Tab-separated table of C-alpha atoms in Angstrom:
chain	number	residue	atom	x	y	z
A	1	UNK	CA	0.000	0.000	0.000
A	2	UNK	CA	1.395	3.352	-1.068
A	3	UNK	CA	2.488	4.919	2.035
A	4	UNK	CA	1.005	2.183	4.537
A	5	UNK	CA	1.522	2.769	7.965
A	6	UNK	CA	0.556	0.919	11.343
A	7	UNK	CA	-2.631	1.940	13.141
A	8	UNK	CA	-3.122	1.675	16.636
A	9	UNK	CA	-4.876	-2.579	16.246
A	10	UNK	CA	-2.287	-3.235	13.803
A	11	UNK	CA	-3.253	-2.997	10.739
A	12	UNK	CA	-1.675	-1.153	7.844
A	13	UNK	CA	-3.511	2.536	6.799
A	14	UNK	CA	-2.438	4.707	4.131
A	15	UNK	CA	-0.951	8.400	5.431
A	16	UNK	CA	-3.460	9.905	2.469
A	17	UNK	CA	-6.281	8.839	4.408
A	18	UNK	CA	-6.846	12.302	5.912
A	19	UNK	CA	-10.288	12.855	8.574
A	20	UNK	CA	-12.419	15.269	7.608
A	21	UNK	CA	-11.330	17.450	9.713
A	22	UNK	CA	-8.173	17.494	8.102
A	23	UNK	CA	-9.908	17.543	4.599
A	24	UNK	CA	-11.221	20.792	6.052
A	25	UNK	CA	-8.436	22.253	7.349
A	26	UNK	CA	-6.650	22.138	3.664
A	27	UNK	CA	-9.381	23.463	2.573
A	28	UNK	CA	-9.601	26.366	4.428
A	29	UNK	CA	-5.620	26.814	4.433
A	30	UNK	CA	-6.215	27.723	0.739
A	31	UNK	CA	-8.844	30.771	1.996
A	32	UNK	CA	-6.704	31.460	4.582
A	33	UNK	CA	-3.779	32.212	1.884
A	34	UNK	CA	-5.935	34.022	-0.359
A	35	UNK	CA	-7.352	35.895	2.196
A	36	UNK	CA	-3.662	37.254	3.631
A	37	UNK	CA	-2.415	37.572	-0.192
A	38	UNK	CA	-5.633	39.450	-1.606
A	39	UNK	CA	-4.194	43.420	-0.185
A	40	UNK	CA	-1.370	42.724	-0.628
A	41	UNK	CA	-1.173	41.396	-4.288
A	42	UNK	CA	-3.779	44.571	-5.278
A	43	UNK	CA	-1.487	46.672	-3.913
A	44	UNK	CA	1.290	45.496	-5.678
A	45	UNK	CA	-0.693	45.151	-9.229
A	46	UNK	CA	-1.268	49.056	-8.570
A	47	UNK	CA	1.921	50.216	-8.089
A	48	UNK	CA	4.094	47.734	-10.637
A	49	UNK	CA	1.400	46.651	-12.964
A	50	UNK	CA	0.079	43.244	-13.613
A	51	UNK	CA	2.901	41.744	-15.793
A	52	UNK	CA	5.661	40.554	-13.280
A	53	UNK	CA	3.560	40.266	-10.623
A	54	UNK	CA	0.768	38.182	-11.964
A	55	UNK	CA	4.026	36.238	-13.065
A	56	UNK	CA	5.539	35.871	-10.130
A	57	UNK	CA	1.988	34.625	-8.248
A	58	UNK	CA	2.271	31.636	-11.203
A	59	UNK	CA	5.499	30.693	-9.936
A	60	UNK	CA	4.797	30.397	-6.741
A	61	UNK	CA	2.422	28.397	-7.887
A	62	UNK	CA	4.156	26.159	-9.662
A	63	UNK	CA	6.582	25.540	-7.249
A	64	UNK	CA	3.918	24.999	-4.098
A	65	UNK	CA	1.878	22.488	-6.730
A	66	UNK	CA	5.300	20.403	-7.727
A	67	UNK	CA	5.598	20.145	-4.204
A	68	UNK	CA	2.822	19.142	-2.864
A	69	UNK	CA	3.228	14.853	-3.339
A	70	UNK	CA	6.621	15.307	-1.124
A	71	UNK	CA	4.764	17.283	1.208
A	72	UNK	CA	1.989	14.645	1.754
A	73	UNK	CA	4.405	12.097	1.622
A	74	UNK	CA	6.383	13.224	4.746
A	75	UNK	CA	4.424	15.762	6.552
A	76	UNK	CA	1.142	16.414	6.716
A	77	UNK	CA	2.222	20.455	8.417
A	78	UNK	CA	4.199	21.318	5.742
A	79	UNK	CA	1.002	20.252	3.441
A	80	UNK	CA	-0.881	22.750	4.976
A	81	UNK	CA	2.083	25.250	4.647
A	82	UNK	CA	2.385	24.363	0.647
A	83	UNK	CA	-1.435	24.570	0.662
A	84	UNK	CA	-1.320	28.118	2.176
A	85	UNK	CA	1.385	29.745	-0.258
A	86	UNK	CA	-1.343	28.103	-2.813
A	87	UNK	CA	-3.888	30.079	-1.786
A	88	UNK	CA	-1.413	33.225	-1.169
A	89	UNK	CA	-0.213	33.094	-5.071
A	90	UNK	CA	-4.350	32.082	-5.981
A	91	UNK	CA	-5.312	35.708	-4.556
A	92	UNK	CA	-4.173	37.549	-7.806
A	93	UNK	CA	-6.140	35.883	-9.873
A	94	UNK	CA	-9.443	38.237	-9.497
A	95	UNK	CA	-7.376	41.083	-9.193
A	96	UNK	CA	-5.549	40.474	-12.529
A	97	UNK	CA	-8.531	40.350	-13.959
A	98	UNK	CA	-10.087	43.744	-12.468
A	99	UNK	CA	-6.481	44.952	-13.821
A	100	UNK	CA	-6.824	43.953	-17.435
A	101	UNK	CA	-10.731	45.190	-17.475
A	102	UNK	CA	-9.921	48.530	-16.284
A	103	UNK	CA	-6.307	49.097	-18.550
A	104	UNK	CA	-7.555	46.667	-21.458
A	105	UNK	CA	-11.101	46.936	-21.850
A	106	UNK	CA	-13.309	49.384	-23.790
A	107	UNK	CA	-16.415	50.904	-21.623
A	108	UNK	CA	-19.027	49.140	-23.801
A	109	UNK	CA	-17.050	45.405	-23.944
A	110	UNK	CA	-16.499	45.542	-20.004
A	111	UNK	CA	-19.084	42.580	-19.477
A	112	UNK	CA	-17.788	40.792	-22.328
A	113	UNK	CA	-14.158	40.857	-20.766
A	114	UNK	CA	-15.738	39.720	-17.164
A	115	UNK	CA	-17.525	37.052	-18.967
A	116	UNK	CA	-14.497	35.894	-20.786
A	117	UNK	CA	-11.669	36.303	-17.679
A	118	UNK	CA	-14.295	34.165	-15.185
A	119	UNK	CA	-14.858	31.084	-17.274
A	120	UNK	CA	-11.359	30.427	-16.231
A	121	UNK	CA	-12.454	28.713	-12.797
A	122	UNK	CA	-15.250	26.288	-14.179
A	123	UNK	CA	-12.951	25.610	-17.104
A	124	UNK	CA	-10.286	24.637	-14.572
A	125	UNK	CA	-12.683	22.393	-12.576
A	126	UNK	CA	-13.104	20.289	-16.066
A	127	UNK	CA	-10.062	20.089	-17.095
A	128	UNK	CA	-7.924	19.410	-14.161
A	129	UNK	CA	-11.032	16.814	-12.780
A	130	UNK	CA	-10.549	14.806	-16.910
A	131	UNK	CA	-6.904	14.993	-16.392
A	132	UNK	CA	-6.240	13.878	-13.235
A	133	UNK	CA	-8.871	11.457	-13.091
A	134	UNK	CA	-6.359	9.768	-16.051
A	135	UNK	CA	-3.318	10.364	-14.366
A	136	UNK	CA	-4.372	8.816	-11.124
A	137	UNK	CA	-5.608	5.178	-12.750
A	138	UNK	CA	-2.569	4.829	-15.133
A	139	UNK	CA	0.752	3.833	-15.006
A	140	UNK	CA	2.273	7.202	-13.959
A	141	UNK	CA	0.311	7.396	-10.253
A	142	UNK	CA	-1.451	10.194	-8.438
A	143	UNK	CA	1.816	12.200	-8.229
A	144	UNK	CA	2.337	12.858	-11.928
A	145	UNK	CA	-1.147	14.851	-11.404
A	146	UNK	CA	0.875	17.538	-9.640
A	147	UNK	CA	4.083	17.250	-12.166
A	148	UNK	CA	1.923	18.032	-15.119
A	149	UNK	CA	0.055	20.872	-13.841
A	150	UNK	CA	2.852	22.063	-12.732
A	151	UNK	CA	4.741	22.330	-16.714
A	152	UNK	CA	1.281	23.266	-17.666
A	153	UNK	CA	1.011	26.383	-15.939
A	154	UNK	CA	4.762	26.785	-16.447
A	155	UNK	CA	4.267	26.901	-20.180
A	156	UNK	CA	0.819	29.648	-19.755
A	157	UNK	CA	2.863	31.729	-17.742
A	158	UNK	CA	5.198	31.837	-20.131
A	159	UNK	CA	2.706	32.456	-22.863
A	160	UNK	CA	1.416	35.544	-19.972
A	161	UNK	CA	5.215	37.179	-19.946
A	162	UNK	CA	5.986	37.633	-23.865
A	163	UNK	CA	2.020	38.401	-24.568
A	164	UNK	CA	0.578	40.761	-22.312
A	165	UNK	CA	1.665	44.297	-21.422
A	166	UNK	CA	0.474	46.786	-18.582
A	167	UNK	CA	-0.289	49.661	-21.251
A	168	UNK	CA	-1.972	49.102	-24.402
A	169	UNK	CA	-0.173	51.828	-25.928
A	170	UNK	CA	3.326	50.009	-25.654
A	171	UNK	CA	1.760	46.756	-27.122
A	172	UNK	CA	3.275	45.762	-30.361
A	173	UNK	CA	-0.017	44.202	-31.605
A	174	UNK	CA	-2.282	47.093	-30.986
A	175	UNK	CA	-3.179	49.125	-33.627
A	176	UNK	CA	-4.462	53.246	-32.757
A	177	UNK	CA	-7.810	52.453	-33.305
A	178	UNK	CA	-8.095	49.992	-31.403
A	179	UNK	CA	-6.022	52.120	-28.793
A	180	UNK	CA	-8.644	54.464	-29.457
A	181	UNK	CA	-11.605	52.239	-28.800
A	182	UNK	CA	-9.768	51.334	-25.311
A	183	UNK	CA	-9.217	54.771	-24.192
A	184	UNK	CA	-12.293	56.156	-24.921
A	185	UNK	CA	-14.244	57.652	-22.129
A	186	UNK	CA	-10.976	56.944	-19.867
A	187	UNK	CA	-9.087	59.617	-17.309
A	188	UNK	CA	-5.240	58.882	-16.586
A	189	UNK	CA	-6.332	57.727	-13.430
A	190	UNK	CA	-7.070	54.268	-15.397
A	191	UNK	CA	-3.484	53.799	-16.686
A	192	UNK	CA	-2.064	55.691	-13.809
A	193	UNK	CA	0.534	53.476	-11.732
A	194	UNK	CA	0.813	55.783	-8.913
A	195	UNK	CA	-2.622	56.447	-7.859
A	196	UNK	CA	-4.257	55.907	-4.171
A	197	UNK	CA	-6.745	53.611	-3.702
A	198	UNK	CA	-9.288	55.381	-1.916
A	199	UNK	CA	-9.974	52.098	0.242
A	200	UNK	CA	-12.587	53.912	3.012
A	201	UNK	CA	-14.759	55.476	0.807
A	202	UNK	CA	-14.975	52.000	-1.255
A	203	UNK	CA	-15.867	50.223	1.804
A	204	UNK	CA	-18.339	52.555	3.080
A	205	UNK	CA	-20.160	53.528	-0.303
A	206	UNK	CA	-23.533	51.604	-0.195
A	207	UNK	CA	-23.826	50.586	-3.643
A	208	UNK	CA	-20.256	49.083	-3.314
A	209	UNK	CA	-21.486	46.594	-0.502
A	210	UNK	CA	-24.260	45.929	-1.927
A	211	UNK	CA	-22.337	44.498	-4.915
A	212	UNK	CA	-19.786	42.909	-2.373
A	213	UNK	CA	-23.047	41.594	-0.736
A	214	UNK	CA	-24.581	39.957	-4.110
A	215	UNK	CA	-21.624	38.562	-5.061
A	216	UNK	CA	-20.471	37.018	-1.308
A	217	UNK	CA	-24.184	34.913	-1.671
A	218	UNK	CA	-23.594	34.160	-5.703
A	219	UNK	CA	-20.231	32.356	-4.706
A	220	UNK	CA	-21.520	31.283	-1.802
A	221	UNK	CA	-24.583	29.132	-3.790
A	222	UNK	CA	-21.998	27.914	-6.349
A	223	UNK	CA	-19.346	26.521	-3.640
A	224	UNK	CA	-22.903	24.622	-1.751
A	225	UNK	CA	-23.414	23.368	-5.504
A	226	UNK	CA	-19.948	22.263	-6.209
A	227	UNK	CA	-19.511	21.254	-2.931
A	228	UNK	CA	-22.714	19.126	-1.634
A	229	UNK	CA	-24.731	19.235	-4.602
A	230	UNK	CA	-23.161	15.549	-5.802
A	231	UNK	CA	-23.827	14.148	-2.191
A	232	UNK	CA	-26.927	15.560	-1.611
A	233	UNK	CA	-28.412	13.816	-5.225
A	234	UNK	CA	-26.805	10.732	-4.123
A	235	UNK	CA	-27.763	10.157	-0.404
A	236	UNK	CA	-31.123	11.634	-1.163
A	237	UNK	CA	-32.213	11.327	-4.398
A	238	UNK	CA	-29.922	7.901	-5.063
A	239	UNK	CA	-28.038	9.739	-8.485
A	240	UNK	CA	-24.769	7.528	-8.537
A	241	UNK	CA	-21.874	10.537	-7.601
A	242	UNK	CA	-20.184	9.732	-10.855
A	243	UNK	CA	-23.521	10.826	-12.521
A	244	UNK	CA	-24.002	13.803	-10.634
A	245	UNK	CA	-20.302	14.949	-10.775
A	246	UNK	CA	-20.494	14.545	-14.421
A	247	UNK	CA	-23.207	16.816	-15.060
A	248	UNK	CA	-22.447	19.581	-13.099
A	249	UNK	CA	-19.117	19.527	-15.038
A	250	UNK	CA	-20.946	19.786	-18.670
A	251	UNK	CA	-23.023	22.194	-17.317
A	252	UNK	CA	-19.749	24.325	-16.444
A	253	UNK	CA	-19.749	24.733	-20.669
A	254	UNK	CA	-23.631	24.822	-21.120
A	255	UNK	CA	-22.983	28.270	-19.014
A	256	UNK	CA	-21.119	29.633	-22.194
A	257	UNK	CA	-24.206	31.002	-24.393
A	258	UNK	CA	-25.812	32.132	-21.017
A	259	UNK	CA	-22.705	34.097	-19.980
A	260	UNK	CA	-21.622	35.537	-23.517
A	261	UNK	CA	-25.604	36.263	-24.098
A	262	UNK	CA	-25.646	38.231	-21.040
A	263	UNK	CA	-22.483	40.098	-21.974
A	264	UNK	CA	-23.431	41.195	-25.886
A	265	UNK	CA	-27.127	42.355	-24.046
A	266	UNK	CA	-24.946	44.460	-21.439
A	267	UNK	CA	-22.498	45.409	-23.871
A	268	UNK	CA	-24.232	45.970	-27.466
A	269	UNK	CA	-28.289	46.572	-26.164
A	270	UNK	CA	-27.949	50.517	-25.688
A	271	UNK	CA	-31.990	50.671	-26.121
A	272	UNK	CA	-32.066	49.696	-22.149
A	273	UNK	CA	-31.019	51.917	-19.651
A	274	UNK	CA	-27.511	50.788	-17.653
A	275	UNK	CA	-28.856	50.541	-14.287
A	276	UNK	CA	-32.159	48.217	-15.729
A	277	UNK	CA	-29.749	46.039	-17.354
A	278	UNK	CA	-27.640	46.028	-14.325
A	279	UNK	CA	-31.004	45.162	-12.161
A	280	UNK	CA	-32.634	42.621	-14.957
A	281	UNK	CA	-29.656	40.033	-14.384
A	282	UNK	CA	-29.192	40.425	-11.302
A	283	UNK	CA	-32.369	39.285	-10.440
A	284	UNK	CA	-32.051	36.187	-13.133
A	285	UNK	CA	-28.257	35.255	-11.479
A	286	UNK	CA	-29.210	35.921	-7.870
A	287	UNK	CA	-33.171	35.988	-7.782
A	288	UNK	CA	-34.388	33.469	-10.318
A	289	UNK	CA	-31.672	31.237	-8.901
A	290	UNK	CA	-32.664	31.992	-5.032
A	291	UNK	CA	-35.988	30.575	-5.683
A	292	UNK	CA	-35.124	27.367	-7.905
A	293	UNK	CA	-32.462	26.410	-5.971
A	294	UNK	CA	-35.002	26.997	-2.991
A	295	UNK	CA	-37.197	24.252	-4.578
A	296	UNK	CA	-34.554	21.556	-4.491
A	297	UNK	CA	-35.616	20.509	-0.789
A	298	UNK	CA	-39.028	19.591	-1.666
A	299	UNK	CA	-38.372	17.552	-4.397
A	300	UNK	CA	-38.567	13.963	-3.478
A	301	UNK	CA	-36.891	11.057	-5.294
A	302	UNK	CA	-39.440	9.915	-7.565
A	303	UNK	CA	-38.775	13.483	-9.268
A	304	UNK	CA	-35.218	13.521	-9.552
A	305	UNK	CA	-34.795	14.116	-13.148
A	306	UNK	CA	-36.659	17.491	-11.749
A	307	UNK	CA	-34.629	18.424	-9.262
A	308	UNK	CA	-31.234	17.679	-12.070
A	309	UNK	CA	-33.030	20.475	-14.274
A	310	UNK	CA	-32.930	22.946	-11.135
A	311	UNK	CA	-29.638	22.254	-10.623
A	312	UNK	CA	-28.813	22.621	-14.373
A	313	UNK	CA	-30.783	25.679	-14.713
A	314	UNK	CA	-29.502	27.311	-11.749
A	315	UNK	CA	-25.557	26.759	-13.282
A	316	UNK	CA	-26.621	28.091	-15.816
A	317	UNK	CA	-28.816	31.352	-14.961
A	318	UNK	CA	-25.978	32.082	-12.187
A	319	UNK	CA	-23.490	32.565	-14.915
A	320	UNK	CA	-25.177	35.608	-16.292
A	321	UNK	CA	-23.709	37.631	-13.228
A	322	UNK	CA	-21.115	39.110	-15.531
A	323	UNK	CA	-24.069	41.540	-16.375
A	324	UNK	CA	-25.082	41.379	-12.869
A	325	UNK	CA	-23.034	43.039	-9.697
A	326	UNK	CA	-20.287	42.942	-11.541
A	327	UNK	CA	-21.447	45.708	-13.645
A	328	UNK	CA	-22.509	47.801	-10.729
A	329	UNK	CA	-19.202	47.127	-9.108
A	330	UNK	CA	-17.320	48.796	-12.482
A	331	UNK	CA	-19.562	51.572	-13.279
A	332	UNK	CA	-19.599	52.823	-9.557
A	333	UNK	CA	-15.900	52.186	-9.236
A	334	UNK	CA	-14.435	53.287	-12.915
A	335	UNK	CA	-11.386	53.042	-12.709
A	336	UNK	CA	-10.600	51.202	-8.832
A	337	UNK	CA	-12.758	48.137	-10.472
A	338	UNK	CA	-9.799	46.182	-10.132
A	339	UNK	CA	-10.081	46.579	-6.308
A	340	UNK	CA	-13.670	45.938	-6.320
A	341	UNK	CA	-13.283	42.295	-8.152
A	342	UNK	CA	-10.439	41.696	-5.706
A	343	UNK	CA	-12.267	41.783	-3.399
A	344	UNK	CA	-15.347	39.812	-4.884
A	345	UNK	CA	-12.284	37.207	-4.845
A	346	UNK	CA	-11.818	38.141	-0.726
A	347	UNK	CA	-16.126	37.318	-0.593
A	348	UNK	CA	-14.865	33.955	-2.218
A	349	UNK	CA	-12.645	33.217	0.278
A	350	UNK	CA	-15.121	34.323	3.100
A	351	UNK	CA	-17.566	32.084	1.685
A	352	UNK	CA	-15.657	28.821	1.901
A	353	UNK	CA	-16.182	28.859	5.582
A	354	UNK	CA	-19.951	30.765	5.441
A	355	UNK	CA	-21.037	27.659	3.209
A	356	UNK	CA	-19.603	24.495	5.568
A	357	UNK	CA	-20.700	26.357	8.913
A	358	UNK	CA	-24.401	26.558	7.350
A	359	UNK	CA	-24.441	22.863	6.533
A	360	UNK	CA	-22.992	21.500	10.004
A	361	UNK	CA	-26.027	24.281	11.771
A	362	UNK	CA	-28.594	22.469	9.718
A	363	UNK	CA	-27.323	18.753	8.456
A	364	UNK	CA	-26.500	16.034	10.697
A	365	UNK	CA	-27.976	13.333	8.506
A	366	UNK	CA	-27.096	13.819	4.829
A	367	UNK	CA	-29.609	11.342	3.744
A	368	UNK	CA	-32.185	13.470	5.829
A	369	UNK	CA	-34.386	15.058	2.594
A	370	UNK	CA	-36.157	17.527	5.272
A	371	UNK	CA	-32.450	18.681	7.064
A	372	UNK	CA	-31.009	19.634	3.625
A	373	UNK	CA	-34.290	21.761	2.471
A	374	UNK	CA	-33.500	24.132	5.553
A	375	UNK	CA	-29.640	24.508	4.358
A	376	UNK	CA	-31.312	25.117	0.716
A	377	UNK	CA	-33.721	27.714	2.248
A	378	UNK	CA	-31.046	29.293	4.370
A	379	UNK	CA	-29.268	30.050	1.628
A	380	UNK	CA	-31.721	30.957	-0.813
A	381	UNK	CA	-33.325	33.152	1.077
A	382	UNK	CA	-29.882	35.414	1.687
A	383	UNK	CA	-29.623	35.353	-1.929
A	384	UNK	CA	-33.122	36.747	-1.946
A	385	UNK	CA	-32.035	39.542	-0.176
A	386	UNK	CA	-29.167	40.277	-1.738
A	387	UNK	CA	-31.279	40.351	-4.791
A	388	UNK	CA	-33.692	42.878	-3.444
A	389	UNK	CA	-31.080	45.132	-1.968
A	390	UNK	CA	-29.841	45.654	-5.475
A	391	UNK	CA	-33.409	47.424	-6.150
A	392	UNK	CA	-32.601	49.926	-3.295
A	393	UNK	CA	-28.561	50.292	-3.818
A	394	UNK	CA	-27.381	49.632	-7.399
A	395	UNK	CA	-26.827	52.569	-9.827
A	396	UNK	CA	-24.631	52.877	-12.893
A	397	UNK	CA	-23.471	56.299	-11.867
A	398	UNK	CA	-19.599	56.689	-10.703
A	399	UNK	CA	-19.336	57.465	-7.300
A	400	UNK	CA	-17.394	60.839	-5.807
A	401	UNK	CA	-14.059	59.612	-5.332
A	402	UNK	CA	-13.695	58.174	-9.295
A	403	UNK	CA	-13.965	61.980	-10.568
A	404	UNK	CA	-10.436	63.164	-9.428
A	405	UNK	CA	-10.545	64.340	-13.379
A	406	UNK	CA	-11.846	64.664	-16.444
A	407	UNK	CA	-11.365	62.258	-19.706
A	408	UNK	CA	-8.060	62.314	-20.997
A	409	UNK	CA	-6.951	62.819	-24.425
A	410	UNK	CA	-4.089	60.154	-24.906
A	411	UNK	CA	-1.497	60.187	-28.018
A	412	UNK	CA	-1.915	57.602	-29.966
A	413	UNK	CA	0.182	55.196	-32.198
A	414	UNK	CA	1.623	56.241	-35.529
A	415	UNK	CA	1.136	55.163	-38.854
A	416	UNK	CA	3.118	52.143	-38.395
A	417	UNK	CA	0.525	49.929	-36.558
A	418	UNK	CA	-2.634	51.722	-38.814
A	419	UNK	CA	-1.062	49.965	-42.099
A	420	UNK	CA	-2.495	46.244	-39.788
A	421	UNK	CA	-5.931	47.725	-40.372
């Protein structure tokens, strides 16, 4: 047996064979990380840029993911440590990607860029579930799982460094009218490296929490989905796990039309007023959902081809958030957005111990159908409310502390890049 020990009677017990208390605890040492690294890796993206620092996150990365099979092997500590700097170098993800919508994105393609940049966490869930599913039942063992992820993300990093720049106007690639396109309706306070994040008045502006709010209960219903969806339809409802697990990972690319649809309406649809845009998707991401997911409790077993549509629809719907909060979030913060999807990373990270302590309050038997309809309610109704608070907070106007100035005419590029039109 790899890595058999002795037990206390005897008998031989693998050292992977972690409690679930320690399941828990790795789990939460990756919130933990992100939680510490989330300030600090904003701060840093706003006073070097994105490029080397995005970078550097990746190879911490790498390096805490090739080690992580010599960690388990000898000490289960210094997997928790590894798992920590994991969740330290996973805190710049949501920031990068606040970064490149506020630098990189044109005002009217915001939602498509937020649509685009988030699909990168289902995607991941696929990909890295196929893969190391194959990994761990061939020849080449659990521990290659690590190895290859590892060269992976060594070789997109890579891809990251000689692609990307901080400043569209230094990019080989872009042409002025695209440059154009980009800058429109921008100050220098966008491409500014030296500005202060006004960090009070973001935390105390109402339409701000409100978004921080929304998007705190979105993630929170997605983590209960990902998390005891599968185990609820299989000690309940009697889907095999393999069944369940499956379709919650094809519905992580049935979320594609949903998502982009919801960004060309934002985006392109200039007939509808911001803030009713805003408001409509919200309430089909956070509302809509709130009440089907709601509905899953009641469902008994002789219906549960039913209660897989909920759960399919509600994927799906919650995907359209990219037109949701998130579009509050930018048009009240202009050009600190990056900070406010940060911390919409931070709510994440929150949630990952919000979601676990509401299960343990209300689920001591998980084949209890009547237990698990009070966790679904519970969390439901919050989303409820975080729905209806958007009819009282959200607005699509810029709050106080984004007009430090007026839009800025920028230079742009010479003739050299116009003759790629």
């Amino acid at each position: 047996m790899d890595g058999a020990i002795p037990g206390t009677n005897g008998t031989l017990h693998s050292i992977y064979d972690y409690t679930s208390t320690e399941k828990a605890q790795l789990i939460w040492a990756v919130a933990i990380g992100t939680i510490i690294g989330t300030i600090p890796y904003n701060w840093m993206y706003v006073r070097y840029g994105a490029k080397n620092v995005f970078l550097s996150a990746g190879i911490i990365s790498l390096v805490a993911t090739s080690c992580t099979p010599f960690a388990a092997a000898n000490n289960y500590v210094l997997l928790l440590i590894i798992r920590l700097i994991q969740g330290i170098a996973y805190a710049a993800d949501f920031a990068v990607i606040g970064i490149i919508c506020v630098k990189w994105a044109p005002h009217d393609e915001v939602a498509f860029f937020v649509s685009v940049l988030t699909v990168f966490s289902p995607f991941a869930t696929v990909i890295t579930t196929a893969v190391t599913g194959f990994l761990c039942t061939s020849s080449f063992g659990w521990r290659s799982s690590f190895y290859v992820h590892s060269v992976a993300g060594a070789l997109c990093f890579f891809l990251w460094y000689i692609v990307y720049s901080d400043d569209p106007l230094s990019h080989s690639s872009v042409t002025s009218r695209e440059l154009a396109s980009i800058q429109k309706g921008k100050s220098a306070a966008h491409f500014d490296k030296k500005r202060e994040i006004p960090y009070l008045k973001m935390i105390t502006n109402s339409a701000l929490v409100c978004t921080w709010f929304n998007a705190f209960m979105d993630l929170s219903m997605s983590i209960m989905i990902i998390t005891y969806s599968p185990i609820y339809f299989n000690t309940v409802l009697e889907f095999p796990i393999e069944q369940t697990a499956f379709i919650i990972g094809i519905t992580n690319f049935a979320q594609l039309p949903f998502k982009f649809g919801a960004a060309f309406v934002s985006d392109r649809i200039t007939s509808i007023n911001p803030k009713l845009k805003m408001l409509i998707f919200n309430t089909i991401s956070c509302g809509i959902v709130s009440i089907l997911f709601g509905g899953l409790g009641f469902i008994s077993k002789d219906q549960k081809w039913l209660a897989m549509f909920l759960l399919i629809a509600v994927n799906c719907l919650m995907s359209t958030n990219c037109a949701g909060f998130y579009q509050c979030g930018r048009h009240v913060s202009q050009q600190f957005a990056d900070v406010v999807i940060a911390a919409i990373q931070f709510c994440k990270c929150l949630a990952l111990f919000f979601v676990p302590a509401i299960v343990a309050a209300t689920v001591s038997d998980e084949s209890d159908r009547g237990q698990w309809s009070h966790a679904f309610l519970v969390m439901s109704g919050l989303l409820l409310v975080a729905n209806f608070s958007a009819y009282i907070f959200f607005t699509d106007q810029p709050a106080e502390f984004t007009k430090c100035e007026e839009p800025h005419d920028f230079p742009l590029k010479g003739s050299v890049n116009d003759e790629k039109l």
